[in-house]
Coordinates of C-alpha atoms and ligand atoms in Angstrom, one line a residue:
Chain A
X1 CA 0.0 0.0 0.0
X2 CA 1.2 3.4 -0.9
X3 CA 1.2 5.5 2.3
X4 CA 2.6 8.7 0.7
X5 CA 0.3 11.6 0.1
X6 CA 1.4 13.2 -3.1
X7 CA 0.2 16.8 -3.4
X8 CA 2.8 18.1 -5.9
X9 CA 0.9 17.4 -9.1
X10 CA 1.8 20.8 -10.5
X11 CA 5.4 19.7 -10.5
X12 CA 4.6 16.4 -12.2
X13 CA 1.8 13.8 -12.2
X14 CA 2.0 10.0 -12.0
X15 CA 1.6 8.3 -15.3
X16 CA -1.9 7.0 -15.9
X17 CA -1.9 3.1 -16.2
X18 CA -4.0 3.4 -19.4
X19 CA -1.4 5.8 -20.8
X20 CA 1.3 3.4 -19.8
X21 CA -0.5 0.6 -21.6
X22 CA -0.9 2.6 -24.7
X23 CA 2.9 3.4 -24.8
X24 CA 4.2 -0.1 -24.1
X25 CA 4.0 -1.6 -27.6
X26 CA 6.1 1.3 -28.9
X27 CA 9.1 0.4 -26.8
X28 CA 9.7 -3.0 -28.3
X29 CA 7.2 -4.5 -30.7
X30 CA 6.4 -1.3 -32.6
X31 CA 9.9 0.1 -32.4
X32 CA 10.2 1.7 -35.8
X33 CA 11.6 5.1 -36.8
X34 CA 8.7 7.2 -38.1
X35 CA 10.9 8.3 -41.0
X36 CA 11.6 4.8 -42.3
X37 CA 9.9 3.5 -45.4
X38 CA 9.2 0.0 -44.2
X39 CA 6.4 -1.5 -42.3
X40 CA 7.9 -0.8 -38.9
X41 CA 8.5 2.8 -39.9
X42 CA 5.0 3.2 -41.3
X43 CA 3.6 1.9 -38.1
X44 CA 5.5 4.5 -36.1
X45 CA 4.5 7.2 -38.5
X46 CA 0.8 6.3 -38.2
X47 CA 1.1 6.4 -34.4
X48 CA 2.7 9.9 -34.5
X49 CA 0.1 11.2 -36.9
X50 CA -2.8 9.7 -35.0
X51 CA -1.5 11.3 -31.9
X52 CA -1.1 14.7 -33.7
X53 CA -4.7 14.5 -34.8
X54 CA -5.9 13.6 -31.4
X55 CA -4.2 16.5 -29.7
X56 CA -5.3 18.8 -32.4
X57 CA -8.8 17.7 -31.9
X58 CA -8.6 18.3 -28.2
X59 CA -7.5 21.9 -29.0
X60 CA -9.8 22.4 -32.0
X61 CA -6.6 23.0 -33.9
X62 CA -5.3 22.1 -37.3
X63 CA -3.0 19.1 -37.0
X64 CA -0.6 20.7 -39.4
X65 CA 0.3 23.2 -36.7
X66 CA 1.2 20.8 -33.9
X67 CA 4.9 20.5 -33.4
X68 CA 6.1 17.8 -31.0
X69 CA 8.9 18.9 -28.6
X70 CA 10.7 17.6 -25.6
X71 CA 8.3 19.4 -23.4
X72 CA 6.8 22.8 -22.6
X73 CA 10.2 24.4 -21.9
X74 CA 11.2 23.7 -25.5
X75 CA 7.7 24.7 -26.7
X76 CA 8.0 28.0 -24.9
X77 CA 11.5 28.6 -26.2
X78 CA 10.4 27.7 -29.7
X79 CA 7.5 30.1 -29.6
X80 CA 9.8 33.0 -28.5
X81 CA 13.0 32.3 -30.4
X82 CA 11.3 30.7 -33.4
X83 CA 9.3 33.8 -33.9
X84 CA 12.0 36.3 -33.0
X85 CA 14.3 34.7 -35.7
X86 CA 11.6 34.7 -38.3
X87 CA 10.6 38.3 -37.7
X88 CA 13.8 40.1 -36.8
X89 CA 12.2 43.5 -37.6
X90 CA 10.0 43.3 -34.6
X91 CA 12.0 43.6 -31.4
X92 CA 9.4 44.0 -28.6
X93 CA 7.9 41.2 -26.6
X94 CA 5.2 41.5 -23.9
X95 CA 4.8 38.9 -21.2
X96 CA 3.5 38.8 -17.6
X97 CA 5.7 39.1 -14.6
X98 CA 4.5 35.7 -13.4
X99 CA 5.3 33.6 -16.5
X100 CA 7.2 30.3 -16.1
X101 CA 11.0 30.7 -16.3
X102 CA 10.7 28.9 -19.7
X103 CA 9.2 32.2 -21.0
X104 CA 11.0 34.7 -18.7
X105 CA 14.5 33.5 -19.3
X106 CA 14.3 33.5 -23.1
X107 CA 12.9 37.0 -22.8
X108 CA 15.8 38.0 -20.5
X109 CA 18.2 36.6 -23.0
X110 CA 16.6 38.6 -25.9
X111 CA 16.7 41.7 -23.7
X112 CA 20.4 41.3 -23.4
X113 CA 20.5 41.2 -27.2
X114 CA 18.7 44.5 -27.4
X115 CA 15.1 43.5 -27.4
X116 CA 12.6 45.5 -25.5
X117 CA 10.7 43.3 -23.0
X118 CA 7.6 44.5 -21.3
X119 CA 6.8 42.5 -18.2
X120 CA 3.2 43.3 -17.3
X121 CA 2.6 43.5 -13.5
X122 CA -0.2 41.5 -12.0
X123 CA -2.7 42.5 -9.3
X124 CA -2.5 41.1 -5.8
X125 CA -4.3 37.9 -6.8
X126 CA -1.9 37.4 -9.8
X127 CA -4.2 38.6 -12.6
X128 CA -3.1 40.6 -15.6
X129 CA -5.2 43.5 -16.5
X130 CA -5.8 43.2 -20.3
X131 CA -5.8 47.0 -20.6
X132 CA -2.2 47.1 -19.6
X133 CA -1.4 44.8 -22.5
X134 CA -3.4 46.9 -24.9
X135 CA -1.4 49.9 -23.6
X136 CA 1.9 48.2 -24.1
X137 CA 1.4 47.0 -27.7
X138 CA 3.2 49.1 -30.3
X139 CA 4.2 48.7 -33.9
X140 CA 7.4 46.9 -32.9
X141 CA 5.5 44.2 -30.9
X142 CA 6.4 40.7 -32.0
X143 CA 4.5 38.6 -29.5
X144 CA 2.3 38.7 -26.4
X145 CA 2.8 35.7 -24.2
X146 CA 0.5 35.3 -21.2
X147 CA 0.1 31.9 -19.5
X148 CA -3.4 30.5 -19.2
X149 CA -3.2 29.3 -15.6
X150 CA -0.3 30.0 -13.3
X151 CA 1.6 27.0 -12.0
X152 CA 2.3 28.4 -8.5
X153 CA -0.9 30.2 -7.7
X154 CA -3.4 28.4 -9.9
X155 CA -4.8 31.8 -11.0
X156 CA -6.4 31.9 -14.4
X157 CA -5.5 34.8 -16.7
X158 CA -8.1 36.5 -18.9
X159 CA -6.5 35.0 -22.1
X160 CA -9.7 35.2 -24.1
X161 CA -9.8 38.9 -23.8
X162 CA -6.1 39.2 -24.3
X163 CA -6.2 37.0 -27.4
X164 CA -9.0 39.0 -28.9
X165 CA -7.3 42.4 -28.3
X166 CA -4.1 41.0 -29.8
X167 CA -6.0 39.9 -32.8
X168 CA -7.6 43.3 -33.1
X169 CA -4.1 44.9 -33.1
X170 CA -2.6 42.2 -35.4
X171 CA -0.2 41.0 -32.8
X172 CA 0.5 37.3 -32.3
X173 CA -0.6 35.8 -29.0
X174 CA 1.0 32.8 -27.3
X175 CA -0.2 31.1 -24.1
X176 CA 1.6 28.6 -22.0
X177 CA -1.4 26.2 -21.2
X178 CA 0.7 23.6 -19.4
X179 CA -1.4 23.7 -16.2
X180 CA -4.7 24.8 -17.8
X181 CA -5.1 22.4 -20.6
X182 CA -7.6 19.6 -19.8
X183 CA -8.7 21.5 -16.7
X184 CA -10.4 24.6 -18.1
X185 CA -11.7 25.7 -21.5
X186 CA -9.1 27.3 -23.7
X187 CA -10.1 30.1 -26.1
X188 CA -8.0 28.5 -28.8
X189 CA -9.7 30.4 -31.7
X190 CA -8.2 33.6 -30.4
X191 CA -4.8 32.2 -29.7
X192 CA -1.9 31.8 -32.2
X193 CA 0.5 29.6 -30.2
X194 CA -0.1 27.2 -27.3
X195 CA 2.5 25.3 -25.2
X196 CA 1.6 21.9 -23.7
X197 CA 3.4 19.3 -21.7
X198 CA 2.4 15.6 -21.2
X199 CA 3.8 15.0 -17.8
X200 CA 1.4 17.5 -16.1
X201 CA -1.5 15.5 -17.6
X202 CA -0.6 12.0 -16.2
X203 CA 1.4 11.5 -19.4
X204 CA 5.1 10.8 -19.7
X205 CA 7.9 13.2 -19.0
X206 CA 10.0 14.7 -21.8
X207 CA 7.3 15.3 -24.4
X208 CA 5.1 18.2 -25.2
X209 CA 4.0 20.3 -28.1
X210 CA 3.8 23.8 -29.5
X211 CA 0.6 24.3 -31.3
X212 CA 1.1 27.1 -33.9
X213 CA -1.2 28.4 -36.6
X214 CA -0.5 26.4 -39.7
X215 CA 1.8 28.2 -42.1
X216 CA 3.3 30.4 -39.3
X217 CA 7.0 30.6 -39.9
X218 CA 9.1 29.5 -37.0
X219 CA 12.8 29.3 -37.4
X220 CA 13.9 26.0 -35.8
X221 CA 16.0 25.9 -32.7
X222 CA 17.1 22.3 -33.5
X223 CA 18.4 21.7 -37.1
X224 CA 18.9 18.3 -38.6
X225 CA 16.9 15.8 -40.5
X226 CA 13.9 18.1 -41.0
X227 CA 11.4 16.3 -38.8
X228 CA 8.2 18.0 -37.7
X229 CA 8.0 19.9 -41.0
X230 CA 11.5 21.2 -40.6
X231 CA 10.6 23.1 -37.4
X232 CA 12.0 20.5 -35.0
X233 CA 14.5 18.0 -36.1
X234 CA 15.2 14.8 -34.3
X235 CA 13.7 11.3 -34.5
X236 CA 10.2 11.4 -33.1
X237 CA 9.8 10.3 -29.5
X238 CA 7.1 7.8 -30.7
X239 CA 6.3 6.2 -27.4
X240 CA 6.3 9.6 -25.6
X241 CA 4.0 11.1 -28.3
X242 CA 1.7 8.2 -28.1
X243 CA 1.5 8.5 -24.3
X244 CA 1.0 12.3 -24.6
X245 CA -2.0 11.8 -27.0
X246 CA -3.4 9.1 -24.8
X247 CA -3.1 11.4 -21.7
X248 CA -4.8 14.2 -23.6
X249 CA -7.7 12.0 -24.6
X250 CA -8.2 10.8 -21.0
X251 CA -8.0 14.3 -19.6
X252 CA -10.7 15.5 -22.1
X253 CA -12.9 12.5 -21.3
X254 CA -12.6 12.8 -17.6
X255 CA -12.5 16.5 -17.3
X256 CA -15.9 17.2 -16.1
X257 CA -15.9 14.8 -13.1
X258 CA -12.3 15.5 -12.4
X259 CA -12.7 19.2 -12.2
X260 CA -15.8 19.0 -10.0
X261 CA -14.0 16.7 -7.6
X262 CA -10.8 18.7 -7.5
X263 CA -12.7 22.0 -7.1
X264 CA -14.4 20.5 -4.0
X265 CA -11.0 19.4 -2.6
X266 CA -9.5 22.8 -3.3
X267 CA -12.3 24.5 -1.4
X268 CA -11.7 22.1 1.5
X269 CA -8.0 22.8 1.4
X270 CA -8.5 26.5 1.5
X271 CA -11.1 26.4 4.3
X272 CA -9.0 24.0 6.3
X273 CA -5.6 25.6 5.9
X274 CA -6.9 29.1 6.6
X275 CA -8.2 27.9 9.9
X276 CA -4.5 27.8 11.0
X277 CA -3.7 31.2 12.5
X278 CA -1.3 33.5 10.6
X279 CA -2.0 32.0 7.2
X280 CA -2.9 33.6 3.9
X281 CA -4.1 32.3 0.6
X282 CA -1.9 33.4 -2.3
X283 CA -4.0 33.8 -5.4
X284 CA -7.8 33.7 -5.2
X285 CA -10.6 31.4 -4.2
X286 CA -12.3 31.7 -7.5
X287 CA -11.2 32.2 -11.1
X288 CA -8.5 29.5 -10.5
X289 CA -7.4 26.2 -11.7
X290 CA -9.1 23.4 -9.8
X291 CA -5.9 21.6 -8.8
X292 CA -3.6 24.3 -7.3
X293 CA -3.7 26.2 -4.0
X294 CA -0.9 28.3 -2.6
X295 CA -0.6 29.5 1.0
X296 CA 1.8 31.4 3.2
X297 CA 2.5 30.9 6.9
X298 CA 3.8 33.7 9.1
X299 CA 7.0 33.1 11.1
X300 CA 8.1 29.9 9.3
X301 CA 10.2 29.2 6.3
X302 CA 8.8 27.1 3.4
X303 CA 11.7 24.8 2.7
X304 CA 11.7 23.4 6.3
X305 CA 7.9 23.2 6.1
X306 CA 8.1 21.0 3.0
X307 CA 10.8 18.9 4.6
X308 CA 8.7 18.4 7.7
X309 CA 5.7 17.4 5.6
X310 CA 7.9 15.1 3.6
X311 CA 8.9 13.4 6.9
X312 CA 5.3 12.8 7.6
X313 CA 4.7 11.3 4.2
X314 CA 3.3 14.3 2.4
X315 CA 4.9 15.7 -0.8
X316 CA 4.3 19.4 -1.5
X317 CA 6.4 22.3 -2.7
X318 CA 7.3 25.9 -1.8
X319 CA 8.3 29.1 -3.5
X320 CA 10.8 29.9 -0.7
X321 CA 14.3 31.2 -1.6
X322 CA 15.9 28.3 0.3
X323 CA 14.2 25.8 -2.0
X324 CA 15.2 27.3 -5.3
X325 CA 18.5 26.6 -7.0
X326 CA 19.2 30.3 -7.3
X327 CA 18.2 31.0 -3.7
X328 CA 15.6 33.7 -4.6
X329 CA 12.1 33.6 -3.4
X330 CA 9.6 32.9 -6.1
X331 CA 9.2 35.7 -8.6
X332 CA 5.4 35.0 -8.6
X333 CA 5.0 35.6 -4.9
X334 CA 7.0 38.8 -5.2
X335 CA 5.0 40.0 -8.2
X336 CA 1.7 39.7 -6.3
X337 CA 3.2 41.6 -3.4
X338 CA 3.2 38.9 -0.8
X339 CA 5.0 40.6 2.1
X340 CA 8.5 39.3 1.9
X341 CA 8.5 37.5 5.3
X342 CA 5.4 35.7 4.2
X343 CA 6.9 34.9 0.8
X344 CA 9.5 32.8 2.5
X345 CA 6.8 30.7 4.2
X346 CA 4.9 29.6 1.1
X347 CA 3.4 26.2 0.4
X348 CA 1.9 25.0 -2.8
X349 CA -0.5 22.1 -2.7
X350 CA -1.5 20.6 -6.1
X351 CA -3.8 17.7 -6.9
X352 CA -4.2 15.1 -9.6
X353 CA -6.7 12.6 -10.8
X354 CA -5.4 10.1 -8.2
X355 CA -6.0 12.5 -5.3
X356 CA -8.5 11.2 -2.8
X357 CA -10.5 12.6 0.1
X358 CA -8.1 10.7 2.3
X359 CA -5.2 12.7 1.0
X360 CA -7.0 15.9 1.8
X361 CA -7.8 14.7 5.2
X362 CA -4.3 13.6 5.9
X363 CA -2.9 17.0 4.9
X364 CA -5.4 18.9 7.0
X365 CA -4.7 16.6 9.9
X366 CA -0.9 16.9 9.7
X367 CA -0.3 20.5 8.6
X368 CA -1.4 22.3 11.8
X369 CA 1.0 20.4 14.0
X370 CA 3.9 20.8 11.6
X371 CA 3.3 24.6 11.4
X372 CA 3.1 24.7 15.2
X373 CA 6.3 22.7 15.5
X374 CA 8.2 25.1 13.3
X375 CA 6.7 28.1 15.0
X376 CA 7.8 26.8 18.3
X377 CA 11.4 27.1 17.3
X378 CA 11.1 30.4 15.4
X379 CA 12.2 33.6 16.9
X380 CA 9.1 35.3 15.4
X381 CA 5.8 34.8 17.2
X382 CA 2.4 35.4 15.6
X383 CA 1.4 39.0 15.8
X384 CA 5.0 40.2 15.5
X385 CA 4.7 41.5 12.0
Chain B
X1 CA 19.9 16.4 -0.8
X2 CA 20.6 16.4 3.0
X3 CA 22.5 13.6 4.7
X4 CA 21.0 11.5 7.5
X5 CA 22.9 13.5 10.3
X6 CA 21.4 16.8 9.1
X7 CA 17.9 15.2 8.9
X8 CA 18.3 13.8 12.4
X9 CA 19.1 17.2 13.8
X10 CA 16.2 18.7 11.8
X11 CA 13.9 16.0 13.1
X12 CA 15.0 16.2 16.7
X13 CA 16.6 19.6 17.2
X14 CA 18.6 19.9 20.4
X15 CA 18.4 22.9 22.7
X16 CA 15.7 24.8 20.9
X17 CA 13.5 27.5 22.4
X18 CA 14.4 30.4 24.6
X19 CA 16.3 30.0 27.9
X20 CA 14.3 31.2 30.9
X21 CA 17.5 32.8 32.2
X22 CA 20.4 33.8 29.9
X23 CA 23.5 36.0 30.0
X24 CA 23.4 37.2 26.4
X25 CA 21.7 36.7 23.1
X26 CA 23.2 36.8 19.6
X27 CA 20.9 37.8 16.7
X28 CA 21.9 37.2 13.1
X29 CA 20.3 36.9 9.7
X30 CA 17.6 38.9 8.1
X31 CA 14.0 38.0 7.5
X32 CA 14.2 39.4 4.0
X33 CA 16.8 36.9 3.3
X34 CA 14.8 34.0 4.7
X35 CA 17.0 33.1 7.7
X36 CA 17.1 34.5 11.2
X37 CA 18.9 32.9 14.2
X38 CA 18.8 33.9 17.8
X39 CA 21.3 32.2 20.1
X40 CA 20.9 32.4 23.9
X41 CA 23.8 31.6 26.2
X42 CA 23.9 31.2 30.0
X43 CA 27.5 31.7 31.2
X44 CA 28.6 30.6 34.6
X45 CA 31.9 30.9 36.4
X46 CA 33.4 27.5 37.2
X47 CA 35.3 26.8 40.4
X48 CA 38.6 27.2 38.6
X49 CA 37.5 30.7 37.6
X50 CA 36.8 29.8 33.9
X51 CA 33.6 31.1 32.2
X52 CA 31.6 28.1 31.0
X53 CA 28.6 28.1 28.6
X54 CA 26.4 26.3 31.1
X55 CA 23.4 26.4 28.9
X56 CA 22.5 27.4 25.4
X57 CA 19.4 27.5 23.2
X58 CA 18.3 29.0 20.0
X59 CA 15.3 30.1 18.0
X60 CA 15.6 29.9 14.2
X61 CA 13.5 30.9 11.2
X62 CA 14.9 29.2 8.2
X63 CA 15.4 26.1 6.1
X64 CA 16.3 22.6 7.1
X65 CA 20.0 23.4 7.1
X66 CA 19.5 26.5 9.2
X67 CA 17.7 24.5 11.8
X68 CA 20.2 21.6 11.8
X69 CA 23.2 23.9 12.1
X70 CA 21.6 25.8 15.0
X71 CA 21.1 22.6 16.7
X72 CA 24.7 21.4 16.0
X73 CA 26.2 24.7 17.2
X74 CA 24.4 24.5 20.4
X75 CA 25.6 20.9 20.9
X76 CA 29.2 21.9 20.2
X77 CA 29.2 25.0 22.5
X78 CA 27.4 23.5 25.5
X79 CA 29.6 22.9 28.4
X80 CA 32.6 24.5 26.7
X81 CA 34.5 27.4 28.1
X82 CA 33.7 30.7 26.5
X83 CA 37.3 30.9 25.1
X84 CA 36.8 27.5 23.5
X85 CA 33.4 28.3 22.1
X86 CA 34.9 31.4 20.4
X87 CA 36.9 29.1 18.2
X88 CA 34.0 27.2 16.8
X89 CA 34.0 27.8 13.0
X90 CA 31.5 27.5 10.2
X91 CA 33.4 24.7 8.6
X92 CA 33.5 22.8 11.9
X93 CA 29.7 23.0 12.2
X94 CA 29.2 21.7 8.6
X95 CA 31.8 19.0 9.1
X96 CA 30.2 17.8 12.4
X97 CA 27.0 17.4 10.4
X98 CA 28.8 15.3 7.8
X99 CA 28.6 18.1 5.3
X100 CA 25.9 20.3 3.8
X101 CA 24.8 20.8 0.2
X102 CA 27.0 23.6 -1.4
X103 CA 24.2 26.2 -1.6
X104 CA 23.4 25.6 2.1
X105 CA 27.0 26.2 3.4
X106 CA 25.9 29.8 4.2
X107 CA 23.6 28.4 6.9
X108 CA 26.5 27.0 8.8
X109 CA 28.1 30.3 8.9
X110 CA 25.0 31.9 10.2
X111 CA 24.9 29.4 13.1
X112 CA 28.5 30.0 14.1
X113 CA 28.0 33.7 13.7
X114 CA 25.0 33.7 16.0
X115 CA 27.2 32.1 18.7
X116 CA 29.9 34.6 18.1
X117 CA 27.4 37.5 18.5
X118 CA 26.1 36.0 21.7
X119 CA 29.6 35.8 23.2
X120 CA 30.4 39.3 21.9
X121 CA 27.4 40.6 23.7
X122 CA 28.4 38.8 26.8
X123 CA 31.9 40.3 26.8
X124 CA 30.4 43.8 26.4
X125 CA 27.9 43.3 29.2
X126 CA 30.7 42.0 31.4
X127 CA 32.8 44.9 30.3
X128 CA 35.6 42.5 29.5
X129 CA 38.3 43.2 26.9
X130 CA 37.1 41.7 23.6
X131 CA 39.5 39.3 21.9
X132 CA 40.7 40.4 18.5
X133 CA 39.2 37.4 16.6
X134 CA 35.8 37.9 18.2
X135 CA 35.8 41.6 17.4
X136 CA 36.9 41.0 13.8
X137 CA 34.2 38.5 13.3
X138 CA 31.6 40.8 14.9
X139 CA 32.6 43.6 12.5
X140 CA 32.4 41.3 9.5
X141 CA 28.9 40.2 10.6
X142 CA 27.8 43.8 11.1
X143 CA 29.2 44.7 7.7
X144 CA 27.3 41.8 6.1
X145 CA 24.1 42.8 7.8
X146 CA 24.5 46.4 6.5
X147 CA 25.1 45.1 3.0
X148 CA 21.9 43.1 3.1
X149 CA 19.9 45.9 4.4
X150 CA 21.2 48.2 1.6
X151 CA 20.6 45.5 -1.0
X152 CA 17.0 45.0 0.0
X153 CA 16.2 48.6 0.6
X154 CA 14.6 48.9 -2.8
X155 CA 12.6 45.8 -2.3
X156 CA 11.1 47.2 0.9
X157 CA 9.9 50.2 -1.0
X158 CA 6.6 48.6 -2.0
X159 CA 5.7 51.7 -4.0
X160 CA 8.1 50.6 -6.7
X161 CA 6.4 47.8 -8.6
X162 CA 9.2 47.4 -11.1
X163 CA 11.7 46.6 -8.4
X164 CA 9.4 43.8 -7.3
X165 CA 9.0 42.4 -10.7
X166 CA 12.7 42.4 -11.4
X167 CA 13.1 40.3 -8.3
X168 CA 15.6 40.2 -5.5
X169 CA 19.2 40.2 -6.5
X170 CA 20.6 36.7 -6.6
X171 CA 22.4 36.2 -3.3
X172 CA 23.5 33.3 -1.3
X173 CA 20.9 34.0 1.3
X174 CA 20.3 30.6 2.6
Ligands
PLP1 C1 3.4 26.7 -16.6 C2 4.6 25.8 -17.0 N1 5.3 26.1 -18.1 C3 6.3 25.3 -18.5 C4 6.7 24.2 -17.7 C5 7.8 23.3 -18.2 O1 7.3 22.2 -18.8 P1 8.3 20.9 -19.1 O2 8.6 20.3 -17.8 O3 7.5 20.1 -20.0 O4 9.5 21.5 -19.8 C6 6.0 23.9 -16.5 C7 6.4 22.9 -15.6 O5 7.5 22.7 -15.1 C8 4.9 24.8 -16.2 O6 4.2 24.6 -15.0

């Protein structure tokens, strides 16, 4: 029996057994290279193209525009650099201050090369005001990139409105939908590029896609044999792509019941955690992804909180400085103006399809004591700040 | 990431809390930076006239390494003479714990610094001449604190949104 309580599904999700079963034949029996002419190759090609169609269907997208990648980091990079290289005349990019690093760091790099980057601030819940994007667009603007749902807070961005205003201004709009896909409706008709990742959907790690408008010119980041219509060379990750498509199909099929269940859990988490004194919800109760909730605890530090929970069998994560490789507190918590001492004491809880009522109960039973323990050795007492 | 010794001190921290009676307290770290340690010492005169750290405790806001190093410093210093305790170094704390992950070495310096500051305060309260090494270290700690405060000054200015978005400067905080 698995006695662990895994509440870090925004980091990655366990592979669905059905997805695993769908992938299995492609490791050995159907091992062909999708570029080969023979039977084995044709079989692999068919699997890849079937997967492409399936994912396109889930997005109401033209399969021609789906480019398989090694994940969403590559998809985000391809959107930014691929477009920047194909339209070198436009040297201005707009993104939000709370994008994933897979967007922010490519933008930082371009900024060093002389690009103008506008990082749109967010309000205290993490929402972008579409008007501030409208105000930032000028005739140099290459791309607007705003994530659909934030991976730390769970907050949903008004991407329909943003996509429509970009369209009205003839500016391309990209959204990182890694956390939102399969959990909320995406306004794909008003979006030009979408990044997806399989491992956040109970699919395998190391595979994702960039959905681009067919015909859109993207200069490849990876040159070689001309795979993926020349946009992304490299022998297709057939088993990964098959797993990705299978995961997408299951997410779409199960979405309604899953979202209802997880939304109920999220509400319980918020109500239960906020009963602990000196606690705040980062983000918002409503207008959020159903599977992510983020909290801060006064007088304690998040890394030790995560480690204490881990000791009690609970996996969660934090945006605290001490947990990040660069030793900075999360840019997202900073951007929503979490008081700095509270930003150090953050905890992200995120659920998946395997999450049960027992997991929620375990967390809510364990957390108050753990917080109490850490507060008992902290120099700060509640009410200090 | 952490070895079993570190985890053991994290799980069962020694000498935590605030002493009911203490001679001096050393306060280091900065909440902006994510680590704060307060080290309390009770110094008593032994029969041979030596000053002994008869009791020690700490309160720490920080990561696993910060908590484990606080615990280890208290173990190392307890029962030692003050002169011996002054010689406890960062690297000794880390070594006694069987090593710390590289980005967390900073925490071991914080713990040794907290002890240093407590002893420094004790010397001042007792109006005793302060040994050169203790004073040098005290000055270094004070300089570091000043640097941190200057560096984060912009961040504290909540009116400047841009400053927040750009993020804190990369620093080996904890
Ligand atoms: C919003 C968001 N974008 C991008 C990524 C990166 O995805 P991948 O792990 O597939 O590179 C993640 C997850 O880490 C994410 O949450």
